[in-house]
PDB file of C-alpha atoms in Angstrom:
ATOM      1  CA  UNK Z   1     125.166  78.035  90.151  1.00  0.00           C
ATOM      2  CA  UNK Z   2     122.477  80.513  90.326  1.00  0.00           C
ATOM      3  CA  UNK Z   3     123.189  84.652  91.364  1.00  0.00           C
ATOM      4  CA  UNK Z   4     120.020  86.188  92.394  1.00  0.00           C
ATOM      5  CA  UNK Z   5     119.087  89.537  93.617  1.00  0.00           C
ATOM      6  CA  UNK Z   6     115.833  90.312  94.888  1.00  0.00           C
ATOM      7  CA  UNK Z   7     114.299  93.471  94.872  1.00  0.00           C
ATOM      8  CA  UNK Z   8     111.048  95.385  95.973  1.00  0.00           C
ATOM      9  CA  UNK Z   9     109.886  97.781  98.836  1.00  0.00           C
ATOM     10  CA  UNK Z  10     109.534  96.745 102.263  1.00  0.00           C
ATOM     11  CA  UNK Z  11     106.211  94.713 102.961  1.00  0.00           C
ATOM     12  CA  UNK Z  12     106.260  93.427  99.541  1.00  0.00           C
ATOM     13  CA  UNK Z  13     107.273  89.735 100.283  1.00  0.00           C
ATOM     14  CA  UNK Z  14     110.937  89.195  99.353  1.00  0.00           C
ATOM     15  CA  UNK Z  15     111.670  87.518 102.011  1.00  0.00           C
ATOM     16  CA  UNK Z  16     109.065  84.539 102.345  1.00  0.00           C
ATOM     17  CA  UNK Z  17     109.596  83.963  98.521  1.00  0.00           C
ATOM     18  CA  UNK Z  18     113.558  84.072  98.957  1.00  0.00           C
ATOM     19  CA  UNK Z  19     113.184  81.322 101.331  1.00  0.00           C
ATOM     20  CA  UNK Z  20     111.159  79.096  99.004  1.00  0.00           C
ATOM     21  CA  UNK Z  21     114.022  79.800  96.338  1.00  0.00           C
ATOM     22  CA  UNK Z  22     116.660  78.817  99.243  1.00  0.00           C
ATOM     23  CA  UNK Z  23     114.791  75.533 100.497  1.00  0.00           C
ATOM     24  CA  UNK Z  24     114.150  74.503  96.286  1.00  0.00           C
ATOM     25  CA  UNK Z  25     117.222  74.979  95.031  1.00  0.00           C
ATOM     26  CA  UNK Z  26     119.873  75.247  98.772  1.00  0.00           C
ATOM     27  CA  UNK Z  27     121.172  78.872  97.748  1.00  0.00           C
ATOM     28  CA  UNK Z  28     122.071  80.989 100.424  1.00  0.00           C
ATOM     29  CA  UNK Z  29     119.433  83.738 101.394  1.00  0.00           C
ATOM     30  CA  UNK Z  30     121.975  86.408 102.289  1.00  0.00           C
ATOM     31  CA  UNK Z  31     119.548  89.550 104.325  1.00  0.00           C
ATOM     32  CA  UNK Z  32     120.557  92.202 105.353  1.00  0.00           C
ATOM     33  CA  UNK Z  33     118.199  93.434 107.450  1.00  0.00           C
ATOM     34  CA  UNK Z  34     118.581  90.095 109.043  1.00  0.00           C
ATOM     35  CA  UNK Z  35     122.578  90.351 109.515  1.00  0.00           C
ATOM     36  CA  UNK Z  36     121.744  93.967 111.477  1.00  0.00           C
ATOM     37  CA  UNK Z  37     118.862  92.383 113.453  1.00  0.00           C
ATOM     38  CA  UNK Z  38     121.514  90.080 114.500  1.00  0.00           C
ATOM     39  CA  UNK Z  39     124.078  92.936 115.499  1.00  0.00           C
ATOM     40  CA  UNK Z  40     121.359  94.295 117.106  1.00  0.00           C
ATOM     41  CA  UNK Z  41     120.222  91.774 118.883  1.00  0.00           C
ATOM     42  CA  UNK Z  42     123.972  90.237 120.544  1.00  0.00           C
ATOM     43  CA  UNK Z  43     124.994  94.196 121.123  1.00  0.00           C
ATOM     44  CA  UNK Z  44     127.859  94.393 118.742  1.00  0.00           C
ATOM     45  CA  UNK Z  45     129.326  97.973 118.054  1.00  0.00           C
ATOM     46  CA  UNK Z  46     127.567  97.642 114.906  1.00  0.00           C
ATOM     47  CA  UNK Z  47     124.676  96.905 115.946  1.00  0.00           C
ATOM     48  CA  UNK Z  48     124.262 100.093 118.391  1.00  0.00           C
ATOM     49  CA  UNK Z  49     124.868 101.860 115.360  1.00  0.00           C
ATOM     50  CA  UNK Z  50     122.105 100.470 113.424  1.00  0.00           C
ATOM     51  CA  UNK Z  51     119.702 100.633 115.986  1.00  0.00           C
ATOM     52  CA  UNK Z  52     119.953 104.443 116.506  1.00  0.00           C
ATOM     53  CA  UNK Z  53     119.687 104.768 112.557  1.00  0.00           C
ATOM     54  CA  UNK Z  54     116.792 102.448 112.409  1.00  0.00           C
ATOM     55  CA  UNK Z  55     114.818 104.679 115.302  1.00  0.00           C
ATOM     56  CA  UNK Z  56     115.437 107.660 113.437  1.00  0.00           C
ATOM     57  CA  UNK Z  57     113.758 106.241 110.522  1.00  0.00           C
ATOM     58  CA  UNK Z  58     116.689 106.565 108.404  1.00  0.00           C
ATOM     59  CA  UNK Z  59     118.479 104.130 106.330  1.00  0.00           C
ATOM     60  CA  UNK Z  60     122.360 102.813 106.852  1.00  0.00           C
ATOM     61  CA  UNK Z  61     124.891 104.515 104.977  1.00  0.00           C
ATOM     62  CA  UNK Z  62     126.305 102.712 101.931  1.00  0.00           C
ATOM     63  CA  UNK Z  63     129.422 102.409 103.530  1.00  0.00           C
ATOM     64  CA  UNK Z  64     128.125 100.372 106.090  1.00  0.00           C
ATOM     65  CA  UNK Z  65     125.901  98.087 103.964  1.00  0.00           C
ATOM     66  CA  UNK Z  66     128.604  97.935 100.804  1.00  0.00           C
ATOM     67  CA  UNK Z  67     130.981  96.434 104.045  1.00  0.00           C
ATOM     68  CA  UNK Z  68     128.441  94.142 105.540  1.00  0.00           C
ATOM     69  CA  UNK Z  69     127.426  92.709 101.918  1.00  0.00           C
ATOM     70  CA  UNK Z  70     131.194  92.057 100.941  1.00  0.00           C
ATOM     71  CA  UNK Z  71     132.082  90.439 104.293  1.00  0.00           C
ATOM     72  CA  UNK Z  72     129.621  88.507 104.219  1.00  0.00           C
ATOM     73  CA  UNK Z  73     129.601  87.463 100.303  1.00  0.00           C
ATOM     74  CA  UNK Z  74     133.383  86.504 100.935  1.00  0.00           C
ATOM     75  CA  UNK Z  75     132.742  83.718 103.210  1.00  0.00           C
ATOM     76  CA  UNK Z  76     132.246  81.839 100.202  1.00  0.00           C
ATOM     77  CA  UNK Z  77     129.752  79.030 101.159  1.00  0.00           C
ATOM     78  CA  UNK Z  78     127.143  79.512  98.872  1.00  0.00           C
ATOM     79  CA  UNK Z  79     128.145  76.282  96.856  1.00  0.00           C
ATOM     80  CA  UNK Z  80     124.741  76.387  94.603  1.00  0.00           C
ATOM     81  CA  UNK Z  81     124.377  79.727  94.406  1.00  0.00           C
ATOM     82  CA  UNK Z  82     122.873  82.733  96.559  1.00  0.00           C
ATOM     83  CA  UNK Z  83     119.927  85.463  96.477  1.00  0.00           C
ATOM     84  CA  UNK Z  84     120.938  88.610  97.669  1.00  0.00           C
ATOM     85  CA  UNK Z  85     117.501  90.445 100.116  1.00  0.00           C
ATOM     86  CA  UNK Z  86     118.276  93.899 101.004  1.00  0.00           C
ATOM     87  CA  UNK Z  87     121.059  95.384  98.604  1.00  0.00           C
ATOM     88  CA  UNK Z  88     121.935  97.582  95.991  1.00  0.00           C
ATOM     89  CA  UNK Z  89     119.296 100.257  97.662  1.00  0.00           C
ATOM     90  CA  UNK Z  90     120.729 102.863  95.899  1.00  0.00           C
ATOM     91  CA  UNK Z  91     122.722 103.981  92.406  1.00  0.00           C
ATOM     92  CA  UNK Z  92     126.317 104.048  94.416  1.00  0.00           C
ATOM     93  CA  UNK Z  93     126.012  99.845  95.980  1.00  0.00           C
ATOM     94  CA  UNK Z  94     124.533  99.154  93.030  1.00  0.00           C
ATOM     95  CA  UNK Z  95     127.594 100.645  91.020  1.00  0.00           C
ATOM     96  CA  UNK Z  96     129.829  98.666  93.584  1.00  0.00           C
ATOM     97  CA  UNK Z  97     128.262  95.421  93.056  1.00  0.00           C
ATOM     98  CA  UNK Z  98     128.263  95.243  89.399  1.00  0.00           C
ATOM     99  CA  UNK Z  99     131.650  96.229  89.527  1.00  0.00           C
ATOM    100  CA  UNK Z 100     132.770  93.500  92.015  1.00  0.00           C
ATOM    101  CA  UNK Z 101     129.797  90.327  91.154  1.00  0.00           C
ATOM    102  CA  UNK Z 102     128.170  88.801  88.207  1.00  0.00           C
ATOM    103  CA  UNK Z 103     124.207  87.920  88.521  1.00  0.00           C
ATOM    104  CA  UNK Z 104     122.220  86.185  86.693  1.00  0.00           C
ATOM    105  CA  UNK Z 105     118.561  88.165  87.836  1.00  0.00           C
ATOM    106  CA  UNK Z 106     117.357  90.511  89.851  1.00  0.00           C
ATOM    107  CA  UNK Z 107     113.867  89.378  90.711  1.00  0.00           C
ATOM    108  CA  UNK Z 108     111.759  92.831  91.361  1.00  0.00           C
ATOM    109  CA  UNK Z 109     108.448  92.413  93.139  1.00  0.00           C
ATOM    110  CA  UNK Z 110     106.113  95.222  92.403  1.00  0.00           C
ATOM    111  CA  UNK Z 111     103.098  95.825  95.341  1.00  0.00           C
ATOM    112  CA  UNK Z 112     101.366  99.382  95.084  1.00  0.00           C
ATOM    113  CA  UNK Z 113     102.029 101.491  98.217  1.00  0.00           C
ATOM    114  CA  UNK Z 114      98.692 101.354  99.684  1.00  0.00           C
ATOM    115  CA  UNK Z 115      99.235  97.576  99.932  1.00  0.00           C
ATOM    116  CA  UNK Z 116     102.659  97.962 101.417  1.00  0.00           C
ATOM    117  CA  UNK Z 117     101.159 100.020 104.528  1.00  0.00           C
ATOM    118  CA  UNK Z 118      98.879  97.432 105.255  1.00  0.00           C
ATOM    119  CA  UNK Z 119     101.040  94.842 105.549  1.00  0.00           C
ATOM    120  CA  UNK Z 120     104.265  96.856 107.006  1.00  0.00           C
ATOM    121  CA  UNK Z 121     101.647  97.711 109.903  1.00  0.00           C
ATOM    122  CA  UNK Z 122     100.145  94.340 110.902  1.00  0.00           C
ATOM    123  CA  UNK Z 123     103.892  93.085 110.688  1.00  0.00           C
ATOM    124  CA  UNK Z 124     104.759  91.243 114.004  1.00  0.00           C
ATOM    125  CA  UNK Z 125     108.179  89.926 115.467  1.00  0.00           C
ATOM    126  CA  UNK Z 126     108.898  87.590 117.996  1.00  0.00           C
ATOM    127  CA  UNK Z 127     111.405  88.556 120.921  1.00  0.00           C
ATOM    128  CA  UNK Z 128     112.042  85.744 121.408  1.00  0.00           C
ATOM    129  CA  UNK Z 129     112.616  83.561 118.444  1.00  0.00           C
ATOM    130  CA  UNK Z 130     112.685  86.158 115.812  1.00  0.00           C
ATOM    131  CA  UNK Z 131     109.691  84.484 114.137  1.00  0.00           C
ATOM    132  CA  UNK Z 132     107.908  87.028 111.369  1.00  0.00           C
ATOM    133  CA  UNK Z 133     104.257  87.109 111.863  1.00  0.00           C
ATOM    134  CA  UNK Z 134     101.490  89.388 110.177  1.00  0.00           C
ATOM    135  CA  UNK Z 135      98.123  89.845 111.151  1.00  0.00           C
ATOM    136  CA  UNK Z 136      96.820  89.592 107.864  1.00  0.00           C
ATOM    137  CA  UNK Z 137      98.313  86.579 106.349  1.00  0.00           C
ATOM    138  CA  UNK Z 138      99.876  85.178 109.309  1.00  0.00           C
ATOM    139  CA  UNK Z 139      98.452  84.924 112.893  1.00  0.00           C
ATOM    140  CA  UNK Z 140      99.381  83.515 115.872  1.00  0.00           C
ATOM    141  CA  UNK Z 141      97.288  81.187 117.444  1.00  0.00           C
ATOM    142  CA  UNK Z 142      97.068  83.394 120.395  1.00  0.00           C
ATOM    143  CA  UNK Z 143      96.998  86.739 120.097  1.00  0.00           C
ATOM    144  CA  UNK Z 144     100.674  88.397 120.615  1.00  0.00           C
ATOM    145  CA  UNK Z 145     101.904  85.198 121.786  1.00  0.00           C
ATOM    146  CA  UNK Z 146     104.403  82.743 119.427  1.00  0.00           C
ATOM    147  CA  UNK Z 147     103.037  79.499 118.407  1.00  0.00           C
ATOM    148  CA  UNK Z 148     106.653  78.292 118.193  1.00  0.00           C
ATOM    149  CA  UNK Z 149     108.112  79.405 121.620  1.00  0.00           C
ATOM    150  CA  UNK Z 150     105.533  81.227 123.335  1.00  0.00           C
ATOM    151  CA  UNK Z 151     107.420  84.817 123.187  1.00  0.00           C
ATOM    152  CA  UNK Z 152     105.837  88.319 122.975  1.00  0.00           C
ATOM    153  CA  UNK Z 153     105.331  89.597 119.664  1.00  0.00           C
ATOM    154  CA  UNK Z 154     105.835  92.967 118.974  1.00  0.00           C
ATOM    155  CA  UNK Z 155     105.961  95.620 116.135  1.00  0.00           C
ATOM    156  CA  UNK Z 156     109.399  96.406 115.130  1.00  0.00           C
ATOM    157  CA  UNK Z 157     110.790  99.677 115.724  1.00  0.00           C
ATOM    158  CA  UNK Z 158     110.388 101.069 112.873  1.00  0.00           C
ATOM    159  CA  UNK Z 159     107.091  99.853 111.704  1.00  0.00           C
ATOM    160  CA  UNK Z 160     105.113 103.196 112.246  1.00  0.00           C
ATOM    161  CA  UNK Z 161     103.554 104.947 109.501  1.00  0.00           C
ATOM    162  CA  UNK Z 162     105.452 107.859 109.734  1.00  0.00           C
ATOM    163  CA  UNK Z 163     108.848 105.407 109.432  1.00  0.00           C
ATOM    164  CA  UNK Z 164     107.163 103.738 106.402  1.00  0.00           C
ATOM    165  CA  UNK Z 165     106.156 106.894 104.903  1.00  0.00           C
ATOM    166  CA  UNK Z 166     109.710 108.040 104.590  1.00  0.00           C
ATOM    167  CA  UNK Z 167     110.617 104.898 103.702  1.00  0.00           C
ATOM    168  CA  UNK Z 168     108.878 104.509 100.412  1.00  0.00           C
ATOM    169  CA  UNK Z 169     109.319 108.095  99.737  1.00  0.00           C
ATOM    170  CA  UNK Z 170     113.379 106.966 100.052  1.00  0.00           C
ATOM    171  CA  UNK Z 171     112.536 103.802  98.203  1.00  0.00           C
ATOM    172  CA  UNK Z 172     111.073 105.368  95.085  1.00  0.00           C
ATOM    173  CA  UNK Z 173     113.494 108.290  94.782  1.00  0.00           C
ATOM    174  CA  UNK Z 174     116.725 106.479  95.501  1.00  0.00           C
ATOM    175  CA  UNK Z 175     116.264 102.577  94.958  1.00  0.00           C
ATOM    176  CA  UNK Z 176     113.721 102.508  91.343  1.00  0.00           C
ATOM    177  CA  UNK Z 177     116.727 103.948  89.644  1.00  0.00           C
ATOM    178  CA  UNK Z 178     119.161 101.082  90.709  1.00  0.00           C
ATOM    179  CA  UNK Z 179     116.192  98.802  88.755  1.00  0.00           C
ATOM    180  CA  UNK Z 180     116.869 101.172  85.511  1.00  0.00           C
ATOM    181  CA  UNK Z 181     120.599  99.918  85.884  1.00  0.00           C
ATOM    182  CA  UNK Z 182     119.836  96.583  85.589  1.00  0.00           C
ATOM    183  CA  UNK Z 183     117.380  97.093  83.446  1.00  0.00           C
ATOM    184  CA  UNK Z 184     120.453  97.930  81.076  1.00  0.00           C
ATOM    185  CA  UNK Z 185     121.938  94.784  81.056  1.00  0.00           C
ATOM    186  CA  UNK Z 186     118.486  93.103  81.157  1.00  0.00           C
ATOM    187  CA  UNK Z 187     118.839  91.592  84.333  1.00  0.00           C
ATOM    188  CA  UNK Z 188     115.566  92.638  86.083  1.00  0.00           C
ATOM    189  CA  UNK Z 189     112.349  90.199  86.262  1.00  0.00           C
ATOM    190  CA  UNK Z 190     109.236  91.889  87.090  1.00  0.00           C
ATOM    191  CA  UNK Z 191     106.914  89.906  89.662  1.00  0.00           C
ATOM    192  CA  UNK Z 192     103.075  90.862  90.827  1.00  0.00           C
ATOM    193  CA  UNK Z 193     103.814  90.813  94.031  1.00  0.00           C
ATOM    194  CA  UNK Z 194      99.211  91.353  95.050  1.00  0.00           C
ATOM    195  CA  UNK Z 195      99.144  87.059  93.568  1.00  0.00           C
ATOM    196  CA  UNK Z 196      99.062  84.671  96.138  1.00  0.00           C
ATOM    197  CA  UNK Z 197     102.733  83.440  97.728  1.00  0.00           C
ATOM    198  CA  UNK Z 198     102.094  79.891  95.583  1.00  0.00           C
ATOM    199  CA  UNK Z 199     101.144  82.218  92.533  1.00  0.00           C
ATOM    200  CA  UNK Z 200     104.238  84.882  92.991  1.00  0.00           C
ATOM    201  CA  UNK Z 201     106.796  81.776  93.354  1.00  0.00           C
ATOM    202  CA  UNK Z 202     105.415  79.671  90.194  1.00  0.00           C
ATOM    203  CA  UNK Z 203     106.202  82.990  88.317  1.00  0.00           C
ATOM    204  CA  UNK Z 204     109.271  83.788  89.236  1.00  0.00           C
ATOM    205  CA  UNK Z 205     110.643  80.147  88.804  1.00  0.00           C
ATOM    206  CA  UNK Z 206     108.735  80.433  85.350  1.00  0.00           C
ATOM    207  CA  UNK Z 207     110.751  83.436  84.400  1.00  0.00           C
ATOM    208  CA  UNK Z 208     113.908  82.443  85.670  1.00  0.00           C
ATOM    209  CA  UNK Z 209     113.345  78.952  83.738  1.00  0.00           C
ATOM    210  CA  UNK Z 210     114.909  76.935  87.025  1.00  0.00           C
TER     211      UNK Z 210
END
């Protein structure tokens, strides 16, 4: 069975090489940014919540997350193994989940900030499918239409560079020192995250040996 956590600032690819992990080896690719986009999107009382966080620029309390996370680890049907997108963000969930789960790496990609704003600001989202597109790496056939189901594609509410700003300012104050706490128990695997997508996955699978 393989326990992975993935790790790195927003824009910096985490979740297009989870998904190669999940297809290689069928883990579970447990997000969850993609657990509130759900909430979100089918109006749940949690998802109300989120979204008025979100707009604000802010990020969900621990509480919130540390809930979501153990819910949703619980259900148990990760038979292979899983790779955690999303969480510990901070020295308190990270203190939670190395009290309650074993790992065996937390994969960190590292992409300098001025690299992150380009890509966090040509990011694209269907409404419709909830297809990720960029308009660097990834566009649409037709400009702000979906190649898959024809929907709109749109920025997501908190792709702005003001957001982002406070973001990575958040990121690098609060989330770097939950690396340093792996880093104890020599758990964390440092990734270029500027290679190519085929580049950054034949690393990591390097590293981790799989």
């Amino acid at each position: 069975m393989h326990k992975y956590v993935i790790m790195g600032v927003q824009g910096c690819g985490k979740g297009t090489q989870a998904a190669r992990l999940v297809g290689a080896f069928d883990l579970v690719h447990i997000s969850v940014g993609d657990i509130f986009r759900w909430h979100i999107k089918n109006h749940t009382k949690l998802g109300a919540k989120v979204k008025r966080v979100v707009a604000s620029g802010n990020l969900v309390g621990d509480d919130v997350v540390e809930r979501i996370v153990h819910q949703r680890l619980e259900e148990h049907d990760w038979n292979f193994g899983f790779i955690l997108d999303g969480f510990p963000r901070s020295a308190s969930q990270a203190r939670f989940f190395l009290e309650s789960y074993d790992i065996d790496a937390v994969i960190h990609i590292r992409v300098p900030d001025d690299v992150v704003r380009d890509r966090v600001l040509s990011r694209r989202l269907c409404e419709g499918c909830g297809l990720d597109y960029n308009l660097i790496s990834h566009r649409p056939k037709v400009e702000s239409l979906c190649d898959v189901c024809g929907g709109q594609l749109v920025s997501r509410p908190d792709d702005t560079p003001e957001s982002l700003a406070d973001r990575l300012q958040d990121y690098h104050g609060k989330t770097e020192p939950v690396l340093d706490q792996f880093r104890l128990k020599e758990l964390v695997l440092d990734i270029d995250g500027t290679a190519s997508p085929d580049d950054i996955q034949t690393e990591i699978r390097s590293r981790l040996q799989i």
